[in-house]
Amino acid sequence: MGFERTFDVYRHPIKGYQAVKRGFSWPAFFYSFIWSLFKGLWAIAFMIFLAVVALDVVGHSLAGAVPVAGLVTWLAQMGVAIFVGRNGNGWRREDMLGKGFVPVGTVQAGSPAKAVSQVAAAPPEG
């Protein structure tokens, strides 16, 4: 058995089951903009795009005047990535609830697919 994480599993009457890991999202940290597009978080993707472009423009415009502009820009972009990584899974949960998904369980599993199979195989409550 490998490293297990905690997943919240949701069910939609048409789209089926989806699992969302609790805690920090490494894919959201490393691939913030692409990750948010892939997950259908359009407004988040737009805000990430604007933040990165704004930081890049500011960094380039200050590059000649401020010796550490590149470092400050990089640190600010890392701050954006950390913010997205910390909040990404929460944004997914909120988005799924808004799209009609219902929470059906919380499990320890090695992957989202295993989390879904555990919940789907469990006998219905009630």
GROMACS .gro file of N, CA and C in nm:
model
  378
    1MET      N    1   0.084  -0.117   0.000
    1MET     CA    2   0.000   0.000   0.000
    1MET      C    3   0.089   0.124   0.000
    2GLY      N    4   0.059   0.219  -0.088
    2GLY     CA    5   0.141   0.339  -0.099
    2GLY      C    6   0.097   0.449  -0.006
    3PHE      N    7   0.148   0.565  -0.031
    3PHE     CA    8   0.117   0.683   0.048
    3PHE      C    9  -0.029   0.722   0.024
    4GLU      N   10  -0.108   0.727   0.130
    4GLU     CA   11  -0.249   0.760   0.115
    4GLU      C   12  -0.277   0.903   0.160
    5ARG      N   13  -0.370   0.964   0.090
    5ARG     CA   14  -0.412   1.101   0.120
    5ARG      C   15  -0.562   1.101   0.146
    6THR      N   16  -0.612   1.211   0.199
    6THR     CA   17  -0.755   1.223   0.227
    6THR      C   18  -0.824   1.288   0.108
    7PHE      N   19  -0.931   1.223   0.062
    7PHE     CA   20  -1.009   1.274  -0.050
    7PHE      C   21  -1.154   1.292  -0.009
    8ASP      N   22  -1.214   1.401  -0.056
    8ASP     CA   23  -1.358   1.420  -0.047
    8ASP      C   24  -1.414   1.376  -0.181
    9VAL      N   25  -1.515   1.290  -0.177
    9VAL     CA   26  -1.573   1.237  -0.300
    9VAL      C   27  -1.712   1.299  -0.319
   10TYR      N   28  -1.739   1.340  -0.442
   10TYR     CA   29  -1.865   1.404  -0.478
   10TYR      C   30  -1.931   1.324  -0.590
   11ARG      N   31  -2.065   1.332  -0.594
   11ARG     CA   32  -2.139   1.262  -0.699
   11ARG      C   33  -2.234   1.360  -0.767
   12HIS      N   34  -2.241   1.347  -0.897
   12HIS     CA   35  -2.333   1.427  -0.979
   12HIS      C   36  -2.425   1.328  -1.050
   13PRO      N   37  -2.555   1.359  -1.062
   13PRO     CA   38  -2.647   1.263  -1.124
   13PRO      C   39  -2.613   1.229  -1.269
   14ILE      N   40  -2.547   1.318  -1.340
   14ILE     CA   41  -2.512   1.293  -1.480
   14ILE      C   42  -2.363   1.270  -1.497
   15LYS      N   43  -2.281   1.350  -1.431
   15LYS     CA   44  -2.136   1.346  -1.449
   15LYS      C   45  -2.066   1.241  -1.364
   16GLY      N   46  -2.139   1.177  -1.274
   16GLY     CA   47  -2.079   1.070  -1.193
   16GLY      C   48  -2.000   1.121  -1.075
   17TYR      N   49  -1.898   1.043  -1.039
   17TYR     CA   50  -1.818   1.071  -0.920
   17TYR      C   51  -1.691   1.149  -0.955
   18GLN      N   52  -1.649   1.232  -0.860
   18GLN     CA   53  -1.518   1.298  -0.868
   18GLN      C   54  -1.463   1.309  -0.728
   19ALA      N   55  -1.332   1.296  -0.717
   19ALA     CA   56  -1.264   1.307  -0.587
   19ALA      C   57  -1.173   1.429  -0.587
   20VAL      N   58  -1.169   1.498  -0.474
   20VAL     CA   59  -1.083   1.615  -0.458
   20VAL      C   60  -0.999   1.594  -0.333
   21LYS      N   61  -0.868   1.600  -0.350
   21LYS     CA   62  -0.775   1.581  -0.238
   21LYS      C   63  -0.785   1.699  -0.143
   22ARG      N   64  -0.774   1.670  -0.016
   22ARG     CA   65  -0.767   1.777   0.084
   22ARG      C   66  -0.623   1.827   0.091
   23GLY      N   67  -0.610   1.956   0.117
   23GLY     CA   68  -0.477   2.012   0.135
   23GLY      C   69  -0.420   2.075   0.010
   24PHE      N   70  -0.289   2.090   0.010
   24PHE     CA   71  -0.216   2.161  -0.095
   24PHE      C   72  -0.225   2.087  -0.227
   25SER      N   73  -0.244   2.161  -0.336
   25SER     CA   74  -0.249   2.103  -0.470
   25SER      C   75  -0.119   2.133  -0.544
   26TRP      N   76  -0.036   2.030  -0.556
   26TRP     CA   77   0.091   2.049  -0.628
   26TRP      C   78   0.070   2.078  -0.776
   27PRO      N   79  -0.025   2.012  -0.844
   27PRO     CA   80  -0.048   2.050  -0.984
   27PRO      C   81  -0.090   2.197  -0.999
   28ALA      N   82  -0.173   2.245  -0.906
   28ALA     CA   83  -0.214   2.386  -0.912
   28ALA      C   84  -0.096   2.478  -0.887
   29PHE      N   85  -0.003   2.437  -0.801
   29PHE     CA   86   0.116   2.517  -0.773
   29PHE      C   87   0.206   2.525  -0.896
   30PHE      N   88   0.235   2.410  -0.958
   30PHE     CA   89   0.330   2.408  -1.070
   30PHE      C   90   0.270   2.458  -1.201
   31TYR      N   91   0.142   2.433  -1.224
   31TYR     CA   92   0.079   2.463  -1.353
   31TYR      C   93  -0.046   2.549  -1.334
   32SER      N   94  -0.038   2.650  -1.251
   32SER     CA   95  -0.155   2.727  -1.206
   32SER      C   96  -0.255   2.760  -1.316
   33PHE      N   97  -0.212   2.827  -1.421
   33PHE     CA   98  -0.303   2.870  -1.527
   33PHE      C   99  -0.361   2.750  -1.602
   34ILE      N  100  -0.276   2.660  -1.646
   34ILE     CA  101  -0.322   2.543  -1.722
   34ILE      C  102  -0.409   2.454  -1.634
   35TRP      N  103  -0.371   2.435  -1.509
   35TRP     CA  104  -0.449   2.354  -1.416
   35TRP      C  105  -0.590   2.410  -1.402
   36SER      N  106  -0.601   2.542  -1.383
   36SER     CA  107  -0.733   2.602  -1.364
   36SER      C  108  -0.818   2.591  -1.490
   37LEU      N  109  -0.757   2.601  -1.608
   37LEU     CA  110  -0.831   2.579  -1.732
   37LEU      C  111  -0.879   2.435  -1.742
   38PHE      N  112  -0.790   2.341  -1.712
   38PHE     CA  113  -0.823   2.199  -1.720
   38PHE      C  114  -0.937   2.163  -1.625
   39LYS      N  115  -0.943   2.228  -1.510
   39LYS     CA  116  -1.047   2.200  -1.410
   39LYS      C  117  -1.174   2.282  -1.435
   40GLY      N  118  -1.175   2.365  -1.538
   40GLY     CA  119  -1.293   2.444  -1.570
   40GLY      C  120  -1.315   2.565  -1.481
   41LEU      N  121  -1.210   2.610  -1.417
   41LEU     CA  122  -1.217   2.726  -1.328
   41LEU      C  123  -1.180   2.851  -1.408
   42TRP      N  124  -1.271   2.893  -1.495
   42TRP     CA  125  -1.240   2.998  -1.593
   42TRP      C  126  -1.206   3.131  -1.528
   43ALA      N  127  -1.282   3.172  -1.428
   43ALA     CA  128  -1.255   3.301  -1.362
   43ALA      C  129  -1.120   3.299  -1.291
   44ILE      N  130  -1.089   3.188  -1.228
   44ILE     CA  131  -0.959   3.174  -1.160
   44ILE      C  132  -0.847   3.180  -1.263
   45ALA      N  133  -0.864   3.111  -1.375
   45ALA     CA  134  -0.763   3.112  -1.481
   45ALA      C  135  -0.740   3.254  -1.531
   46PHE      N  136  -0.847   3.328  -1.550
   46PHE     CA  137  -0.836   3.466  -1.597
   46PHE      C  138  -0.760   3.552  -1.496
   47MET      N  139  -0.791   3.536  -1.368
   47MET     CA  140  -0.722   3.614  -1.264
   47MET      C  141  -0.574   3.577  -1.255
   48ILE      N  142  -0.542   3.449  -1.268
   48ILE     CA  143  -0.402   3.406  -1.266
   48ILE      C  144  -0.328   3.467  -1.385
   49PHE      N  145  -0.391   3.461  -1.502
   49PHE     CA  146  -0.331   3.518  -1.622
   49PHE      C  147  -0.302   3.667  -1.603
   50LEU      N  148  -0.400   3.740  -1.552
   50LEU     CA  149  -0.381   3.884  -1.529
   50LEU      C  150  -0.270   3.910  -1.429
   51ALA      N  151  -0.265   3.833  -1.321
   51ALA     CA  152  -0.162   3.853  -1.218
   51ALA      C  153  -0.023   3.829  -1.275
   52VAL      N  154  -0.008   3.720  -1.350
   52VAL     CA  155   0.124   3.687  -1.405
   52VAL      C  156   0.168   3.790  -1.509
   53VAL      N  157   0.076   3.832  -1.595
   53VAL     CA  158   0.109   3.933  -1.695
   53VAL      C  159   0.145   4.065  -1.627
   54ALA      N  160   0.066   4.106  -1.528
   54ALA     CA  161   0.093   4.232  -1.458
   54ALA      C  162   0.229   4.227  -1.389
   55LEU      N  163   0.260   4.116  -1.323
   55LEU     CA  164   0.390   4.104  -1.258
   55LEU      C  165   0.504   4.107  -1.359
   56ASP      N  166   0.482   4.043  -1.473
   56ASP     CA  167   0.585   4.041  -1.578
   56ASP      C  168   0.608   4.182  -1.634
   57VAL      N  169   0.501   4.254  -1.659
   57VAL     CA  170   0.513   4.391  -1.711
   57VAL      C  171   0.585   4.481  -1.611
   58VAL      N  172   0.544   4.473  -1.486
   58VAL     CA  173   0.609   4.554  -1.382
   58VAL      C  174   0.756   4.517  -1.369
   59GLY      N  175   0.785   4.388  -1.369
   59GLY     CA  176   0.924   4.342  -1.359
   59GLY      C  177   1.011   4.392  -1.473
   60HIS      N  178   0.957   4.385  -1.596
   60HIS     CA  179   1.034   4.432  -1.711
   60HIS      C  180   1.051   4.584  -1.710
   61SER      N  181   0.949   4.655  -1.666
   61SER     CA  182   0.960   4.801  -1.666
   61SER      C  183   1.056   4.852  -1.558
   62LEU      N  184   1.072   4.774  -1.451
   62LEU     CA  185   1.164   4.814  -1.344
   62LEU      C  186   1.304   4.754  -1.359
   63ALA      N  187   1.322   4.668  -1.457
   63ALA     CA  188   1.448   4.594  -1.470
   63ALA      C  189   1.570   4.684  -1.477
   64GLY      N  190   1.563   4.794  -1.549
   64GLY     CA  191   1.679   4.881  -1.561
   64GLY      C  192   1.700   4.970  -1.440
   65ALA      N  193   1.592   5.006  -1.373
   65ALA     CA  194   1.601   5.101  -1.262
   65ALA      C  195   1.627   5.035  -1.127
   66VAL      N  196   1.576   4.916  -1.109
   66VAL     CA  197   1.588   4.848  -0.979
   66VAL      C  198   1.669   4.720  -0.999
   67PRO      N  199   1.786   4.710  -0.938
   67PRO     CA  200   1.873   4.594  -0.961
   67PRO      C  201   1.810   4.459  -0.923
   68VAL      N  202   1.722   4.459  -0.826
   68VAL     CA  203   1.663   4.332  -0.782
   68VAL      C  204   1.522   4.311  -0.836
   69ALA      N  205   1.485   4.382  -0.941
   69ALA     CA  206   1.350   4.372  -0.996
   69ALA      C  207   1.317   4.230  -1.039
   70GLY      N  208   1.413   4.162  -1.100
   70GLY     CA  209   1.390   4.024  -1.144
   70GLY      C  210   1.360   3.932  -1.027
   71LEU      N  211   1.437   3.947  -0.920
   71LEU     CA  212   1.417   3.865  -0.801
   71LEU      C  213   1.282   3.893  -0.737
   72VAL      N  214   1.248   4.021  -0.726
   72VAL     CA  215   1.120   4.059  -0.665
   72VAL      C  216   1.004   4.006  -0.750
   73THR      N  217   1.015   4.016  -0.882
   73THR     CA  218   0.911   3.964  -0.970
   73THR      C  219   0.897   3.813  -0.954
   74TRP      N  220   1.009   3.743  -0.950
   74TRP     CA  221   1.006   3.598  -0.933
   74TRP      C  222   0.942   3.561  -0.800
   75LEU      N  223   0.978   3.630  -0.693
   75LEU     CA  224   0.919   3.603  -0.561
   75LEU      C  225   0.768   3.628  -0.562
   76ALA      N  226   0.726   3.734  -0.629
   76ALA     CA  227   0.582   3.763  -0.638
   76ALA      C  228   0.509   3.655  -0.717
   77GLN      N  229   0.571   3.606  -0.826
   77GLN     CA  230   0.510   3.499  -0.903
   77GLN      C  231   0.506   3.369  -0.823
   78MET      N  232   0.608   3.345  -0.742
   78MET     CA  233   0.605   3.228  -0.653
   78MET      C  234   0.492   3.244  -0.551
   79GLY      N  235   0.470   3.366  -0.504
   79GLY     CA  236   0.360   3.391  -0.412
   79GLY      C  237   0.226   3.358  -0.475
   80VAL      N  238   0.209   3.394  -0.602
   80VAL     CA  239   0.086   3.360  -0.674
   80VAL      C  240   0.072   3.208  -0.683
   81ALA      N  241   0.180   3.139  -0.718
   81ALA     CA  242   0.176   2.993  -0.730
   81ALA      C  243   0.142   2.926  -0.597
   82ILE      N  244   0.201   2.975  -0.489
   82ILE     CA  245   0.172   2.919  -0.356
   82ILE      C  246   0.026   2.945  -0.319
   83PHE      N  247  -0.023   3.064  -0.347
   83PHE     CA  248  -0.163   3.098  -0.319
   83PHE      C  249  -0.257   3.004  -0.395
   84VAL      N  250  -0.228   2.980  -0.522
   84VAL     CA  251  -0.312   2.892  -0.602
   84VAL      C  252  -0.302   2.748  -0.551
   85GLY      N  253  -0.182   2.703  -0.516
   85GLY     CA  254  -0.166   2.568  -0.462
   85GLY      C  255  -0.241   2.548  -0.332
   86ARG      N  256  -0.239   2.648  -0.246
   86ARG     CA  257  -0.309   2.638  -0.116
   86ARG      C  258  -0.461   2.640  -0.131
   87ASN      N  259  -0.511   2.713  -0.230
   87ASN     CA  260  -0.655   2.733  -0.244
   87ASN      C  261  -0.720   2.653  -0.356
   88GLY      N  262  -0.639   2.593  -0.442
   88GLY     CA  263  -0.692   2.526  -0.561
   88GLY      C  264  -0.797   2.421  -0.535
   89ASN      N  265  -0.771   2.330  -0.442
   89ASN     CA  266  -0.868   2.224  -0.416
   89ASN      C  267  -0.996   2.279  -0.354
   90GLY      N  268  -0.985   2.383  -0.274
   90GLY     CA  269  -1.104   2.448  -0.220
   90GLY      C  270  -1.188   2.512  -0.330
   91TRP      N  271  -1.121   2.575  -0.426
   91TRP     CA  272  -1.193   2.633  -0.539
   91TRP      C  273  -1.265   2.525  -0.619
   92ARG      N  274  -1.200   2.410  -0.635
   92ARG     CA  275  -1.265   2.298  -0.705
   92ARG      C  276  -1.390   2.253  -0.632
   93ARG      N  277  -1.380   2.239  -0.499
   93ARG     CA  278  -1.496   2.196  -0.420
   93ARG      C  279  -1.613   2.294  -0.439
   94GLU      N  280  -1.584   2.423  -0.425
   94GLU     CA  281  -1.689   2.524  -0.441
   94GLU      C  282  -1.750   2.518  -0.581
   95ASP      N  283  -1.667   2.502  -0.682
   95ASP     CA  284  -1.714   2.495  -0.820
   95ASP      C  285  -1.803   2.373  -0.840
   96MET      N  286  -1.760   2.259  -0.787
   96MET     CA  287  -1.839   2.136  -0.803
   96MET      C  288  -1.973   2.147  -0.732
   97LEU      N  289  -1.975   2.202  -0.612
   97LEU     CA  290  -2.102   2.220  -0.541
   97LEU      C  291  -2.195   2.311  -0.620
   98GLY      N  292  -2.140   2.414  -0.681
   98GLY     CA  293  -2.219   2.505  -0.763
   98GLY      C  294  -2.272   2.440  -0.890
   99LYS      N  295  -2.209   2.332  -0.933
   99LYS     CA  296  -2.252   2.262  -1.055
   99LYS      C  297  -2.338   2.140  -1.024
  100GLY      N  298  -2.383   2.128  -0.899
  100GLY     CA  299  -2.476   2.021  -0.866
  100GLY      C  300  -2.415   1.894  -0.810
  101PHE      N  301  -2.285   1.893  -0.784
  101PHE     CA  302  -2.224   1.776  -0.721
  101PHE      C  303  -2.263   1.774  -0.573
  102VAL      N  304  -2.277   1.655  -0.519
  102VAL     CA  305  -2.315   1.637  -0.379
  102VAL      C  306  -2.204   1.560  -0.309
  103PRO      N  307  -2.159   1.604  -0.191
  103PRO     CA  308  -2.057   1.527  -0.120
  103PRO      C  309  -2.115   1.394  -0.072
  104VAL      N  310  -2.042   1.286  -0.100
  104VAL     CA  311  -2.092   1.152  -0.063
  104VAL      C  312  -1.998   1.077   0.029
  105GLY      N  313  -1.879   1.129   0.054
  105GLY     CA  314  -1.790   1.060   0.147
  105GLY      C  315  -1.651   1.119   0.149
  106THR      N  316  -1.580   1.085   0.255
  106THR     CA  317  -1.440   1.124   0.271
  106THR      C  318  -1.363   0.997   0.303
  107VAL      N  319  -1.257   0.970   0.225
  107VAL     CA  320  -1.182   0.845   0.241
  107VAL      C  321  -1.032   0.871   0.232
  108GLN      N  322  -0.956   0.774   0.282
  108GLN     CA  323  -0.811   0.770   0.265
  108GLN      C  324  -0.784   0.680   0.145
  109ALA      N  325  -0.709   0.730   0.048
  109ALA     CA  326  -0.679   0.650  -0.071
  109ALA      C  327  -0.549   0.697  -0.133
  110GLY      N  328  -0.495   0.614  -0.220
  110GLY     CA  329  -0.369   0.645  -0.287
  110GLY      C  330  -0.385   0.732  -0.410
  111SER      N  331  -0.508   0.743  -0.462
  111SER     CA  332  -0.532   0.823  -0.582
  111SER      C  333  -0.679   0.863  -0.586
  112PRO      N  334  -0.713   0.962  -0.668
  112PRO     CA  335  -0.855   0.999  -0.681
  112PRO      C  336  -0.940   0.883  -0.732
  113ALA      N  337  -0.888   0.805  -0.826
  113ALA     CA  338  -0.964   0.692  -0.879
  113ALA      C  339  -0.993   0.589  -0.771
  114LYS      N  340  -0.895   0.562  -0.685
  114LYS     CA  341  -0.917   0.467  -0.576
  114LYS      C  342  -1.016   0.521  -0.475
  115ALA      N  343  -1.013   0.652  -0.451
  115ALA     CA  344  -1.109   0.714  -0.359
  115ALA      C  345  -1.251   0.698  -0.412
  116VAL      N  346  -1.269   0.724  -0.542
  116VAL     CA  347  -1.401   0.709  -0.604
  116VAL      C  348  -1.447   0.565  -0.596
  117SER      N  349  -1.359   0.470  -0.625
  117SER     CA  350  -1.401   0.329  -0.621
  117SER      C  351  -1.438   0.285  -0.481
  118GLN      N  352  -1.370   0.335  -0.379
  118GLN     CA  353  -1.406   0.302  -0.241
  118GLN      C  354  -1.546   0.351  -0.207
  119VAL      N  355  -1.575   0.475  -0.244
  119VAL     CA  356  -1.706   0.532  -0.211
  119VAL      C  357  -1.815   0.468  -0.296
  120ALA      N  358  -1.788   0.446  -0.423
  120ALA     CA  359  -1.889   0.387  -0.512
  120ALA      C  360  -1.922   0.244  -0.472
  121ALA      N  361  -1.824   0.171  -0.416
  121ALA     CA  362  -1.846   0.032  -0.376
  121ALA      C  363  -1.912   0.020  -0.239
  122ALA      N  364  -1.915   0.127  -0.162
  122ALA     CA  365  -1.973   0.122  -0.027
  122ALA      C  366  -2.125   0.110  -0.037
  123PRO      N  367  -2.185   0.035   0.055
  123PRO     CA  368  -2.331   0.024   0.053
  123PRO      C  369  -2.395   0.159   0.086
  124PRO      N  370  -2.510   0.188   0.025
  124PRO     CA  371  -2.575   0.317   0.052
  124PRO      C  372  -2.619   0.327   0.197
  125GLU      N  373  -2.611   0.450   0.249
  125GLU     CA  374  -2.653   0.473   0.388
  125GLU      C  375  -2.805   0.484   0.394
  126GLY      N  376  -2.858   0.449   0.507
  126GLY     CA  377  -3.001   0.467   0.531
  126GLY      C  378  -3.071   0.343   0.511
   0.00000   0.00000   0.00000
